[in-house]
């Protein structure tokens, strides 16, 4: 019975390993200052005009903010600081990445969208969550975008969207990827607004149709299947 149990566990492990290796592997694409912890601020402070770093570039009102108590419940998605975009006028923030657009790859961009408590006041004015858009680009070509998230007041909401590059993407292997974050600075009704973001991540994985298993993957998979056949015959003989 012990031998049979061991064989079953071994067979199961080999099959699972084979399937795992056959499936595509996702890789994380680096995003500098992805949670906006630079520059380091004190509670309640924010940077004026734009983000003072050399990786996120913007125009219009934007910056880094360290929200103090009263704006959000609980902790922020990551760290102590967030990105703010738009304030009574449109604003755009972008970062060019080191990665380039590759064929047969699925890119998945995730981020947290914030919504400070309704009625929170800034310089005497109530601030609401404004119209915004987060998009993935490659050398001036829009690949995919996301907007319309509506977190509960005082909270953050995880948003995710994907792009499948296909067999012949524009600028394959040459087009540098970039992330753009924009906000109108107003709500759909024209009220003063701002959009807040935190913790951007970008993953790339081979599309299922393009995944070519490695030789070791096939060996593990078929070894697991063969082990299952041997185990079944052994059990039948004992029966």
JSON list of C-alpha atoms in Angstrom, two decimals:
[
{"chain": "A", "resi": 1, "resn": "UNK", "atom": "CA", "xyz": [0.00, 0.00, 0.00]},
{"chain": "A", "resi": 2, "resn": "UNK", "atom": "CA", "xyz": [2.84, 2.39, 0.80]},
{"chain": "A", "resi": 3, "resn": "UNK", "atom": "CA", "xyz": [4.49, 1.74, -2.59]},
{"chain": "A", "resi": 4, "resn": "UNK", "atom": "CA", "xyz": [1.18, 2.35, -4.35]},
{"chain": "A", "resi": 5, "resn": "UNK", "atom": "CA", "xyz": [0.66, 5.60, -2.43]},
{"chain": "A", "resi": 6, "resn": "UNK", "atom": "CA", "xyz": [4.16, 6.80, -3.27]},
{"chain": "A", "resi": 7, "resn": "UNK", "atom": "CA", "xyz": [3.68, 5.96, -6.93]},
{"chain": "A", "resi": 8, "resn": "UNK", "atom": "CA", "xyz": [0.44, 7.91, -7.01]},
{"chain": "A", "resi": 9, "resn": "UNK", "atom": "CA", "xyz": [2.07, 10.99, -5.47]},
{"chain": "A", "resi": 10, "resn": "UNK", "atom": "CA", "xyz": [5.04, 10.77, -7.83]},
{"chain": "A", "resi": 11, "resn": "UNK", "atom": "CA", "xyz": [2.81, 10.40, -10.87]},
{"chain": "A", "resi": 12, "resn": "UNK", "atom": "CA", "xyz": [0.64, 13.33, -9.83]},
{"chain": "A", "resi": 13, "resn": "UNK", "atom": "CA", "xyz": [3.68, 15.55, -9.20]},
{"chain": "A", "resi": 14, "resn": "UNK", "atom": "CA", "xyz": [5.24, 14.72, -12.55]},
{"chain": "A", "resi": 15, "resn": "UNK", "atom": "CA", "xyz": [2.03, 15.42, -14.45]},
{"chain": "A", "resi": 16, "resn": "UNK", "atom": "CA", "xyz": [1.51, 18.74, -12.68]},
{"chain": "A", "resi": 17, "resn": "UNK", "atom": "CA", "xyz": [5.15, 19.73, -13.28]},
{"chain": "A", "resi": 18, "resn": "UNK", "atom": "CA", "xyz": [4.85, 18.87, -16.95]},
{"chain": "A", "resi": 19, "resn": "UNK", "atom": "CA", "xyz": [1.67, 20.91, -17.36]},
{"chain": "A", "resi": 20, "resn": "UNK", "atom": "CA", "xyz": [3.21, 23.85, -15.53]},
{"chain": "A", "resi": 21, "resn": "UNK", "atom": "CA", "xyz": [6.28, 23.83, -17.74]},
{"chain": "A", "resi": 22, "resn": "UNK", "atom": "CA", "xyz": [4.22, 23.49, -20.89]},
{"chain": "A", "resi": 23, "resn": "UNK", "atom": "CA", "xyz": [2.16, 26.54, -19.99]},
{"chain": "A", "resi": 24, "resn": "UNK", "atom": "CA", "xyz": [3.53, 30.03, -20.71]},
{"chain": "A", "resi": 25, "resn": "UNK", "atom": "CA", "xyz": [5.63, 31.85, -18.17]},
{"chain": "A", "resi": 26, "resn": "UNK", "atom": "CA", "xyz": [4.69, 35.42, -17.20]},
{"chain": "A", "resi": 27, "resn": "UNK", "atom": "CA", "xyz": [7.45, 37.97, -16.65]},
{"chain": "A", "resi": 28, "resn": "UNK", "atom": "CA", "xyz": [7.19, 41.28, -14.84]},
{"chain": "A", "resi": 29, "resn": "UNK", "atom": "CA", "xyz": [8.31, 44.36, -16.79]},
{"chain": "A", "resi": 30, "resn": "UNK", "atom": "CA", "xyz": [10.09, 46.91, -14.55]},
{"chain": "A", "resi": 31, "resn": "UNK", "atom": "CA", "xyz": [8.30, 50.19, -13.87]},
{"chain": "A", "resi": 32, "resn": "UNK", "atom": "CA", "xyz": [10.44, 52.78, -12.09]},
{"chain": "A", "resi": 33, "resn": "UNK", "atom": "CA", "xyz": [8.82, 54.49, -9.09]},
{"chain": "A", "resi": 34, "resn": "UNK", "atom": "CA", "xyz": [5.71, 52.39, -9.70]},
{"chain": "A", "resi": 35, "resn": "UNK", "atom": "CA", "xyz": [4.22, 53.26, -6.29]},
{"chain": "A", "resi": 36, "resn": "UNK", "atom": "CA", "xyz": [5.39, 56.89, -6.24]},
{"chain": "A", "resi": 37, "resn": "UNK", "atom": "CA", "xyz": [7.46, 56.62, -3.08]},
{"chain": "A", "resi": 38, "resn": "UNK", "atom": "CA", "xyz": [9.98, 59.06, -4.55]},
{"chain": "A", "resi": 39, "resn": "UNK", "atom": "CA", "xyz": [10.57, 61.79, -3.59]},
{"chain": "A", "resi": 40, "resn": "UNK", "atom": "CA", "xyz": [10.09, 60.95, 0.08]},
{"chain": "A", "resi": 41, "resn": "UNK", "atom": "CA", "xyz": [7.50, 63.26, 1.61]},
{"chain": "A", "resi": 42, "resn": "UNK", "atom": "CA", "xyz": [6.11, 63.89, 5.08]},
{"chain": "A", "resi": 43, "resn": "UNK", "atom": "CA", "xyz": [2.46, 63.16, 5.95]},
{"chain": "A", "resi": 44, "resn": "UNK", "atom": "CA", "xyz": [0.12, 65.65, 4.30]},
{"chain": "A", "resi": 45, "resn": "UNK", "atom": "CA", "xyz": [2.74, 66.95, 1.87]},
{"chain": "A", "resi": 46, "resn": "UNK", "atom": "CA", "xyz": [2.60, 66.89, -1.92]},
{"chain": "A", "resi": 47, "resn": "UNK", "atom": "CA", "xyz": [4.81, 67.97, -4.80]},
{"chain": "A", "resi": 48, "resn": "UNK", "atom": "CA", "xyz": [3.60, 70.90, -6.86]},
{"chain": "A", "resi": 49, "resn": "UNK", "atom": "CA", "xyz": [3.31, 71.07, -10.65]},
{"chain": "A", "resi": 50, "resn": "UNK", "atom": "CA", "xyz": [4.71, 67.63, -11.56]},
{"chain": "A", "resi": 51, "resn": "UNK", "atom": "CA", "xyz": [6.62, 64.59, -10.33]},
{"chain": "A", "resi": 52, "resn": "UNK", "atom": "CA", "xyz": [10.23, 65.67, -9.74]},
{"chain": "A", "resi": 53, "resn": "UNK", "atom": "CA", "xyz": [11.82, 62.51, -11.14]},
{"chain": "A", "resi": 54, "resn": "UNK", "atom": "CA", "xyz": [13.41, 61.61, -14.45]},
{"chain": "A", "resi": 55, "resn": "UNK", "atom": "CA", "xyz": [11.15, 58.63, -15.19]},
{"chain": "A", "resi": 56, "resn": "UNK", "atom": "CA", "xyz": [7.58, 59.97, -15.01]},
{"chain": "A", "resi": 57, "resn": "UNK", "atom": "CA", "xyz": [7.04, 62.98, -17.26]},
{"chain": "A", "resi": 58, "resn": "UNK", "atom": "CA", "xyz": [3.90, 65.07, -17.30]},
{"chain": "A", "resi": 59, "resn": "UNK", "atom": "CA", "xyz": [2.13, 68.26, -18.23]},
{"chain": "A", "resi": 60, "resn": "UNK", "atom": "CA", "xyz": [-0.67, 70.00, -16.43]},
{"chain": "A", "resi": 61, "resn": "UNK", "atom": "CA", "xyz": [-1.36, 69.59, -12.70]},
{"chain": "A", "resi": 62, "resn": "UNK", "atom": "CA", "xyz": [0.12, 66.38, -11.33]},
{"chain": "A", "resi": 63, "resn": "UNK", "atom": "CA", "xyz": [2.42, 65.23, -8.57]},
{"chain": "A", "resi": 64, "resn": "UNK", "atom": "CA", "xyz": [3.10, 62.90, -5.64]},
{"chain": "A", "resi": 65, "resn": "UNK", "atom": "CA", "xyz": [0.97, 63.10, -2.50]},
{"chain": "A", "resi": 66, "resn": "UNK", "atom": "CA", "xyz": [1.34, 61.66, 1.01]},
{"chain": "A", "resi": 67, "resn": "UNK", "atom": "CA", "xyz": [-2.30, 61.67, 2.21]},
{"chain": "A", "resi": 68, "resn": "UNK", "atom": "CA", "xyz": [-2.74, 62.07, 5.92]},
{"chain": "A", "resi": 69, "resn": "UNK", "atom": "CA", "xyz": [-5.65, 60.82, 8.02]},
{"chain": "A", "resi": 70, "resn": "UNK", "atom": "CA", "xyz": [-9.15, 61.63, 6.83]},
{"chain": "A", "resi": 71, "resn": "UNK", "atom": "CA", "xyz": [-8.82, 60.94, 3.11]},
{"chain": "A", "resi": 72, "resn": "UNK", "atom": "CA", "xyz": [-8.71, 57.12, 2.97]},
{"chain": "A", "resi": 73, "resn": "UNK", "atom": "CA", "xyz": [-9.60, 54.30, 5.31]},
{"chain": "A", "resi": 74, "resn": "UNK", "atom": "CA", "xyz": [-6.88, 51.81, 6.12]},
{"chain": "A", "resi": 75, "resn": "UNK", "atom": "CA", "xyz": [-3.50, 51.73, 4.42]},
{"chain": "A", "resi": 76, "resn": "UNK", "atom": "CA", "xyz": [-2.67, 52.59, 0.82]},
{"chain": "A", "resi": 77, "resn": "UNK", "atom": "CA", "xyz": [-2.16, 49.75, -1.68]},
{"chain": "A", "resi": 78, "resn": "UNK", "atom": "CA", "xyz": [1.63, 50.11, -1.45]},
{"chain": "A", "resi": 79, "resn": "UNK", "atom": "CA", "xyz": [3.75, 52.44, 0.65]},
{"chain": "A", "resi": 80, "resn": "UNK", "atom": "CA", "xyz": [2.63, 55.86, 1.84]},
{"chain": "A", "resi": 81, "resn": "UNK", "atom": "CA", "xyz": [2.39, 57.97, -1.31]},
{"chain": "A", "resi": 82, "resn": "UNK", "atom": "CA", "xyz": [0.26, 58.10, -4.44]},
{"chain": "A", "resi": 83, "resn": "UNK", "atom": "CA", "xyz": [0.07, 59.85, -7.81]},
{"chain": "A", "resi": 84, "resn": "UNK", "atom": "CA", "xyz": [-2.38, 62.72, -8.28]},
{"chain": "A", "resi": 85, "resn": "UNK", "atom": "CA", "xyz": [-3.36, 63.81, -11.80]},
{"chain": "A", "resi": 86, "resn": "UNK", "atom": "CA", "xyz": [-5.54, 66.69, -12.94]},
{"chain": "A", "resi": 87, "resn": "UNK", "atom": "CA", "xyz": [-6.94, 69.58, -10.91]},
{"chain": "A", "resi": 88, "resn": "UNK", "atom": "CA", "xyz": [-9.51, 71.77, -12.62]},
{"chain": "A", "resi": 89, "resn": "UNK", "atom": "CA", "xyz": [-7.74, 71.16, -15.94]},
{"chain": "A", "resi": 90, "resn": "UNK", "atom": "CA", "xyz": [-6.39, 68.27, -18.01]},
{"chain": "A", "resi": 91, "resn": "UNK", "atom": "CA", "xyz": [-3.12, 66.58, -17.18]},
{"chain": "A", "resi": 92, "resn": "UNK", "atom": "CA", "xyz": [-0.99, 63.77, -18.62]},
{"chain": "A", "resi": 93, "resn": "UNK", "atom": "CA", "xyz": [1.74, 61.68, -16.97]},
{"chain": "A", "resi": 94, "resn": "UNK", "atom": "CA", "xyz": [3.79, 59.11, -18.88]},
{"chain": "A", "resi": 95, "resn": "UNK", "atom": "CA", "xyz": [6.75, 56.77, -18.42]},
{"chain": "A", "resi": 96, "resn": "UNK", "atom": "CA", "xyz": [8.73, 55.14, -21.24]},
{"chain": "A", "resi": 97, "resn": "UNK", "atom": "CA", "xyz": [9.73, 51.59, -20.33]},
{"chain": "A", "resi": 98, "resn": "UNK", "atom": "CA", "xyz": [12.88, 49.66, -21.20]},
{"chain": "A", "resi": 99, "resn": "UNK", "atom": "CA", "xyz": [10.85, 46.80, -22.70]},
{"chain": "A", "resi": 100, "resn": "UNK", "atom": "CA", "xyz": [9.82, 46.70, -26.36]},
{"chain": "A", "resi": 101, "resn": "UNK", "atom": "CA", "xyz": [6.69, 45.29, -27.97]},
{"chain": "A", "resi": 102, "resn": "UNK", "atom": "CA", "xyz": [7.09, 41.60, -28.77]},
{"chain": "A", "resi": 103, "resn": "UNK", "atom": "CA", "xyz": [5.07, 39.27, -31.00]},
{"chain": "A", "resi": 104, "resn": "UNK", "atom": "CA", "xyz": [2.63, 36.68, -29.62]},
{"chain": "A", "resi": 105, "resn": "UNK", "atom": "CA", "xyz": [2.67, 38.23, -26.17]},
{"chain": "A", "resi": 106, "resn": "UNK", "atom": "CA", "xyz": [-0.12, 39.17, -23.80]},
{"chain": "A", "resi": 107, "resn": "UNK", "atom": "CA", "xyz": [0.59, 42.30, -21.78]},
{"chain": "A", "resi": 108, "resn": "UNK", "atom": "CA", "xyz": [-1.40, 42.84, -18.58]},
{"chain": "A", "resi": 109, "resn": "UNK", "atom": "CA", "xyz": [-1.34, 46.26, -16.92]},
{"chain": "A", "resi": 110, "resn": "UNK", "atom": "CA", "xyz": [-2.69, 46.65, -13.38]},
{"chain": "A", "resi": 111, "resn": "UNK", "atom": "CA", "xyz": [-3.05, 49.69, -11.15]},
{"chain": "A", "resi": 112, "resn": "UNK", "atom": "CA", "xyz": [-4.99, 50.96, -8.15]},
{"chain": "A", "resi": 113, "resn": "UNK", "atom": "CA", "xyz": [-7.46, 53.80, -8.59]},
{"chain": "A", "resi": 114, "resn": "UNK", "atom": "CA", "xyz": [-8.23, 55.92, -5.53]},
{"chain": "A", "resi": 115, "resn": "UNK", "atom": "CA", "xyz": [-11.27, 57.91, -4.49]},
{"chain": "A", "resi": 116, "resn": "UNK", "atom": "CA", "xyz": [-10.84, 60.17, -1.49]},
{"chain": "A", "resi": 117, "resn": "UNK", "atom": "CA", "xyz": [-13.81, 60.61, 0.80]},
{"chain": "A", "resi": 118, "resn": "UNK", "atom": "CA", "xyz": [-16.61, 62.65, -0.75]},
{"chain": "A", "resi": 119, "resn": "UNK", "atom": "CA", "xyz": [-16.55, 66.18, 0.56]},
{"chain": "A", "resi": 120, "resn": "UNK", "atom": "CA", "xyz": [-12.80, 66.19, 1.23]},
{"chain": "A", "resi": 121, "resn": "UNK", "atom": "CA", "xyz": [-11.70, 69.80, 0.94]},
{"chain": "A", "resi": 122, "resn": "UNK", "atom": "CA", "xyz": [-8.64, 71.21, -0.81]},
{"chain": "A", "resi": 123, "resn": "UNK", "atom": "CA", "xyz": [-8.06, 74.97, -0.67]},
{"chain": "A", "resi": 124, "resn": "UNK", "atom": "CA", "xyz": [-11.73, 75.48, 0.16]},
{"chain": "A", "resi": 125, "resn": "UNK", "atom": "CA", "xyz": [-13.06, 73.34, -2.70]},
{"chain": "A", "resi": 126, "resn": "UNK", "atom": "CA", "xyz": [-14.60, 69.84, -2.54]},
{"chain": "A", "resi": 127, "resn": "UNK", "atom": "CA", "xyz": [-12.65, 67.34, -4.64]},
{"chain": "A", "resi": 128, "resn": "UNK", "atom": "CA", "xyz": [-14.26, 64.40, -6.45]},
{"chain": "A", "resi": 129, "resn": "UNK", "atom": "CA", "xyz": [-12.86, 61.58, -8.57]},
{"chain": "A", "resi": 130, "resn": "UNK", "atom": "CA", "xyz": [-12.60, 62.93, -12.10]},
{"chain": "A", "resi": 131, "resn": "UNK", "atom": "CA", "xyz": [-12.64, 61.40, -15.55]},
{"chain": "A", "resi": 132, "resn": "UNK", "atom": "CA", "xyz": [-9.39, 59.57, -16.26]},
{"chain": "A", "resi": 133, "resn": "UNK", "atom": "CA", "xyz": [-7.68, 57.08, -18.56]},
{"chain": "A", "resi": 134, "resn": "UNK", "atom": "CA", "xyz": [-4.75, 54.68, -18.13]},
{"chain": "A", "resi": 135, "resn": "UNK", "atom": "CA", "xyz": [-3.28, 53.37, -21.37]},
{"chain": "A", "resi": 136, "resn": "UNK", "atom": "CA", "xyz": [-0.47, 51.25, -22.80]},
{"chain": "A", "resi": 137, "resn": "UNK", "atom": "CA", "xyz": [1.37, 52.58, -25.86]},
{"chain": "A", "resi": 138, "resn": "UNK", "atom": "CA", "xyz": [4.16, 51.56, -28.24]},
{"chain": "A", "resi": 139, "resn": "UNK", "atom": "CA", "xyz": [5.91, 54.32, -30.20]},
{"chain": "A", "resi": 140, "resn": "UNK", "atom": "CA", "xyz": [2.82, 56.47, -30.54]},
{"chain": "A", "resi": 141, "resn": "UNK", "atom": "CA", "xyz": [0.42, 53.58, -31.16]},
{"chain": "A", "resi": 142, "resn": "UNK", "atom": "CA", "xyz": [-2.34, 53.06, -28.60]},
{"chain": "A", "resi": 143, "resn": "UNK", "atom": "CA", "xyz": [-2.43, 49.38, -27.65]},
{"chain": "A", "resi": 144, "resn": "UNK", "atom": "CA", "xyz": [-5.11, 49.32, -24.94]},
{"chain": "A", "resi": 145, "resn": "UNK", "atom": "CA", "xyz": [-6.67, 51.59, -22.34]},
{"chain": "A", "resi": 146, "resn": "UNK", "atom": "CA", "xyz": [-8.91, 51.54, -19.28]},
{"chain": "A", "resi": 147, "resn": "UNK", "atom": "CA", "xyz": [-11.20, 54.09, -17.63]},
{"chain": "A", "resi": 148, "resn": "UNK", "atom": "CA", "xyz": [-14.44, 54.36, -15.73]},
{"chain": "A", "resi": 149, "resn": "UNK", "atom": "CA", "xyz": [-13.40, 52.74, -12.47]},
{"chain": "A", "resi": 150, "resn": "UNK", "atom": "CA", "xyz": [-15.48, 53.81, -9.47]},
{"chain": "A", "resi": 151, "resn": "UNK", "atom": "CA", "xyz": [-13.96, 52.93, -6.08]},
{"chain": "A", "resi": 152, "resn": "UNK", "atom": "CA", "xyz": [-16.03, 53.42, -2.95]},
{"chain": "A", "resi": 153, "resn": "UNK", "atom": "CA", "xyz": [-15.33, 56.69, -1.18]},
{"chain": "A", "resi": 154, "resn": "UNK", "atom": "CA", "xyz": [-12.19, 56.51, 0.91]},
{"chain": "A", "resi": 155, "resn": "UNK", "atom": "CA", "xyz": [-10.85, 53.39, -0.84]},
{"chain": "A", "resi": 156, "resn": "UNK", "atom": "CA", "xyz": [-8.80, 52.07, -3.74]},
{"chain": "A", "resi": 157, "resn": "UNK", "atom": "CA", "xyz": [-9.92, 49.73, -6.50]},
{"chain": "A", "resi": 158, "resn": "UNK", "atom": "CA", "xyz": [-7.64, 47.36, -8.43]},
{"chain": "A", "resi": 159, "resn": "UNK", "atom": "CA", "xyz": [-8.05, 47.77, -12.20]},
{"chain": "A", "resi": 160, "resn": "UNK", "atom": "CA", "xyz": [-6.57, 45.43, -14.83]},
{"chain": "A", "resi": 161, "resn": "UNK", "atom": "CA", "xyz": [-6.61, 45.33, -18.62]},
{"chain": "A", "resi": 162, "resn": "UNK", "atom": "CA", "xyz": [-4.69, 43.37, -21.26]},
{"chain": "A", "resi": 163, "resn": "UNK", "atom": "CA", "xyz": [-3.39, 43.55, -24.83]},
{"chain": "A", "resi": 164, "resn": "UNK", "atom": "CA", "xyz": [-2.55, 40.61, -27.11]},
{"chain": "A", "resi": 165, "resn": "UNK", "atom": "CA", "xyz": [0.16, 41.67, -29.57]},
{"chain": "A", "resi": 166, "resn": "UNK", "atom": "CA", "xyz": [-0.55, 38.94, -32.14]},
{"chain": "A", "resi": 167, "resn": "UNK", "atom": "CA", "xyz": [1.89, 37.49, -34.67]},
{"chain": "A", "resi": 168, "resn": "UNK", "atom": "CA", "xyz": [2.87, 40.78, -36.35]},
{"chain": "A", "resi": 169, "resn": "UNK", "atom": "CA", "xyz": [2.52, 43.74, -34.00]},
{"chain": "A", "resi": 170, "resn": "UNK", "atom": "CA", "xyz": [3.42, 47.23, -35.15]},
{"chain": "A", "resi": 171, "resn": "UNK", "atom": "CA", "xyz": [7.13, 47.79, -34.64]},
{"chain": "A", "resi": 172, "resn": "UNK", "atom": "CA", "xyz": [7.71, 44.23, -33.40]},
{"chain": "A", "resi": 173, "resn": "UNK", "atom": "CA", "xyz": [10.86, 44.16, -31.26]},
{"chain": "A", "resi": 174, "resn": "UNK", "atom": "CA", "xyz": [11.54, 47.86, -31.86]},
{"chain": "A", "resi": 175, "resn": "UNK", "atom": "CA", "xyz": [8.62, 49.81, -30.40]},
{"chain": "A", "resi": 176, "resn": "UNK", "atom": "CA", "xyz": [9.33, 50.90, -26.83]},
{"chain": "A", "resi": 177, "resn": "UNK", "atom": "CA", "xyz": [6.39, 50.42, -24.48]},
{"chain": "A", "resi": 178, "resn": "UNK", "atom": "CA", "xyz": [5.09, 53.30, -22.39]},
{"chain": "A", "resi": 179, "resn": "UNK", "atom": "CA", "xyz": [2.37, 53.93, -19.82]},
{"chain": "A", "resi": 180, "resn": "UNK", "atom": "CA", "xyz": [0.18, 57.03, -19.95]},
{"chain": "A", "resi": 181, "resn": "UNK", "atom": "CA", "xyz": [-2.07, 58.33, -17.19]},
{"chain": "A", "resi": 182, "resn": "UNK", "atom": "CA", "xyz": [-4.41, 61.19, -18.00]},
{"chain": "A", "resi": 183, "resn": "UNK", "atom": "CA", "xyz": [-7.22, 63.03, -16.23]},
{"chain": "A", "resi": 184, "resn": "UNK", "atom": "CA", "xyz": [-9.54, 65.84, -17.26]},
{"chain": "A", "resi": 185, "resn": "UNK", "atom": "CA", "xyz": [-9.51, 67.54, -13.86]},
{"chain": "A", "resi": 186, "resn": "UNK", "atom": "CA", "xyz": [-13.32, 67.56, -13.92]},
{"chain": "A", "resi": 187, "resn": "UNK", "atom": "CA", "xyz": [-16.19, 65.18, -13.36]},
{"chain": "A", "resi": 188, "resn": "UNK", "atom": "CA", "xyz": [-18.65, 64.36, -16.14]},
{"chain": "A", "resi": 189, "resn": "UNK", "atom": "CA", "xyz": [-20.86, 67.18, -14.82]},
{"chain": "A", "resi": 190, "resn": "UNK", "atom": "CA", "xyz": [-18.03, 69.72, -14.81]},
{"chain": "A", "resi": 191, "resn": "UNK", "atom": "CA", "xyz": [-17.29, 69.72, -11.07]},
{"chain": "A", "resi": 192, "resn": "UNK", "atom": "CA", "xyz": [-13.75, 70.20, -9.80]},
{"chain": "A", "resi": 193, "resn": "UNK", "atom": "CA", "xyz": [-11.99, 66.81, -9.66]},
{"chain": "A", "resi": 194, "resn": "UNK", "atom": "CA", "xyz": [-8.73, 64.90, -9.37]},
{"chain": "A", "resi": 195, "resn": "UNK", "atom": "CA", "xyz": [-7.66, 61.31, -10.08]},
{"chain": "A", "resi": 196, "resn": "UNK", "atom": "CA", "xyz": [-5.40, 59.33, -7.75]},
{"chain": "A", "resi": 197, "resn": "UNK", "atom": "CA", "xyz": [-3.33, 56.22, -8.53]},
{"chain": "A", "resi": 198, "resn": "UNK", "atom": "CA", "xyz": [-0.95, 53.77, -6.88]},
{"chain": "A", "resi": 199, "resn": "UNK", "atom": "CA", "xyz": [1.14, 50.64, -7.57]},
{"chain": "A", "resi": 200, "resn": "UNK", "atom": "CA", "xyz": [1.38, 50.09, -11.32]},
{"chain": "A", "resi": 201, "resn": "UNK", "atom": "CA", "xyz": [2.48, 46.65, -12.57]},
{"chain": "A", "resi": 202, "resn": "UNK", "atom": "CA", "xyz": [2.97, 45.30, -16.09]},
{"chain": "A", "resi": 203, "resn": "UNK", "atom": "CA", "xyz": [3.31, 41.58, -16.90]},
{"chain": "A", "resi": 204, "resn": "UNK", "atom": "CA", "xyz": [4.13, 39.92, -20.22]},
{"chain": "A", "resi": 205, "resn": "UNK", "atom": "CA", "xyz": [3.36, 36.28, -21.03]},
{"chain": "A", "resi": 206, "resn": "UNK", "atom": "CA", "xyz": [3.46, 34.21, -24.24]},
{"chain": "A", "resi": 207, "resn": "UNK", "atom": "CA", "xyz": [0.02, 33.77, -25.74]},
{"chain": "A", "resi": 208, "resn": "UNK", "atom": "CA", "xyz": [-1.29, 30.22, -25.40]},
{"chain": "A", "resi": 209, "resn": "UNK", "atom": "CA", "xyz": [-1.25, 29.68, -29.17]},
{"chain": "A", "resi": 210, "resn": "UNK", "atom": "CA", "xyz": [2.42, 30.65, -29.43]},
{"chain": "A", "resi": 211, "resn": "UNK", "atom": "CA", "xyz": [3.76, 28.67, -26.47]},
{"chain": "A", "resi": 212, "resn": "UNK", "atom": "CA", "xyz": [6.22, 26.00, -27.63]},
{"chain": "A", "resi": 213, "resn": "UNK", "atom": "CA", "xyz": [6.96, 23.43, -24.93]},
{"chain": "A", "resi": 214, "resn": "UNK", "atom": "CA", "xyz": [10.58, 22.76, -24.07]},
{"chain": "A", "resi": 215, "resn": "UNK", "atom": "CA", "xyz": [11.94, 19.20, -24.43]},
{"chain": "A", "resi": 216, "resn": "UNK", "atom": "CA", "xyz": [12.14, 18.85, -20.65]},
{"chain": "A", "resi": 217, "resn": "UNK", "atom": "CA", "xyz": [8.47, 19.78, -20.44]},
{"chain": "A", "resi": 218, "resn": "UNK", "atom": "CA", "xyz": [7.48, 16.97, -22.79]},
{"chain": "A", "resi": 219, "resn": "UNK", "atom": "CA", "xyz": [9.68, 14.51, -20.90]},
{"chain": "A", "resi": 220, "resn": "UNK", "atom": "CA", "xyz": [8.08, 15.36, -17.57]},
{"chain": "A", "resi": 221, "resn": "UNK", "atom": "CA", "xyz": [4.58, 15.29, -18.98]},
{"chain": "A", "resi": 222, "resn": "UNK", "atom": "CA", "xyz": [4.90, 11.95, -20.76]},
{"chain": "A", "resi": 223, "resn": "UNK", "atom": "CA", "xyz": [6.84, 10.47, -17.84]},
{"chain": "A", "resi": 224, "resn": "UNK", "atom": "CA", "xyz": [3.92, 11.34, -15.60]},
{"chain": "A", "resi": 225, "resn": "UNK", "atom": "CA", "xyz": [1.44, 9.76, -18.02]},
{"chain": "A", "resi": 226, "resn": "UNK", "atom": "CA", "xyz": [3.59, 6.64, -18.35]},
{"chain": "A", "resi": 227, "resn": "UNK", "atom": "CA", "xyz": [3.85, 6.42, -14.58]},
{"chain": "A", "resi": 228, "resn": "UNK", "atom": "CA", "xyz": [0.08, 6.56, -14.34]},
{"chain": "A", "resi": 229, "resn": "UNK", "atom": "CA", "xyz": [-0.26, 3.67, -16.83]},
{"chain": "A", "resi": 230, "resn": "UNK", "atom": "CA", "xyz": [2.25, 1.54, -14.90]},
{"chain": "A", "resi": 231, "resn": "UNK", "atom": "CA", "xyz": [0.49, 2.30, -11.63]},
{"chain": "A", "resi": 232, "resn": "UNK", "atom": "CA", "xyz": [-2.88, 1.30, -13.08]},
{"chain": "A", "resi": 233, "resn": "UNK", "atom": "CA", "xyz": [-1.50, -2.03, -14.37]},
{"chain": "A", "resi": 234, "resn": "UNK", "atom": "CA", "xyz": [0.14, -2.73, -11.01]},
{"chain": "A", "resi": 235, "resn": "UNK", "atom": "CA", "xyz": [-3.11, -2.15, -9.18]},
{"chain": "A", "resi": 236, "resn": "UNK", "atom": "CA", "xyz": [-5.01, -4.42, -11.61]},
{"chain": "A", "resi": 237, "resn": "UNK", "atom": "CA", "xyz": [-2.50, -7.26, -11.16]},
{"chain": "A", "resi": 238, "resn": "UNK", "atom": "CA", "xyz": [-2.78, -7.08, -7.37]},
{"chain": "A", "resi": 239, "resn": "UNK", "atom": "CA", "xyz": [-6.54, -7.11, -7.65]}
]
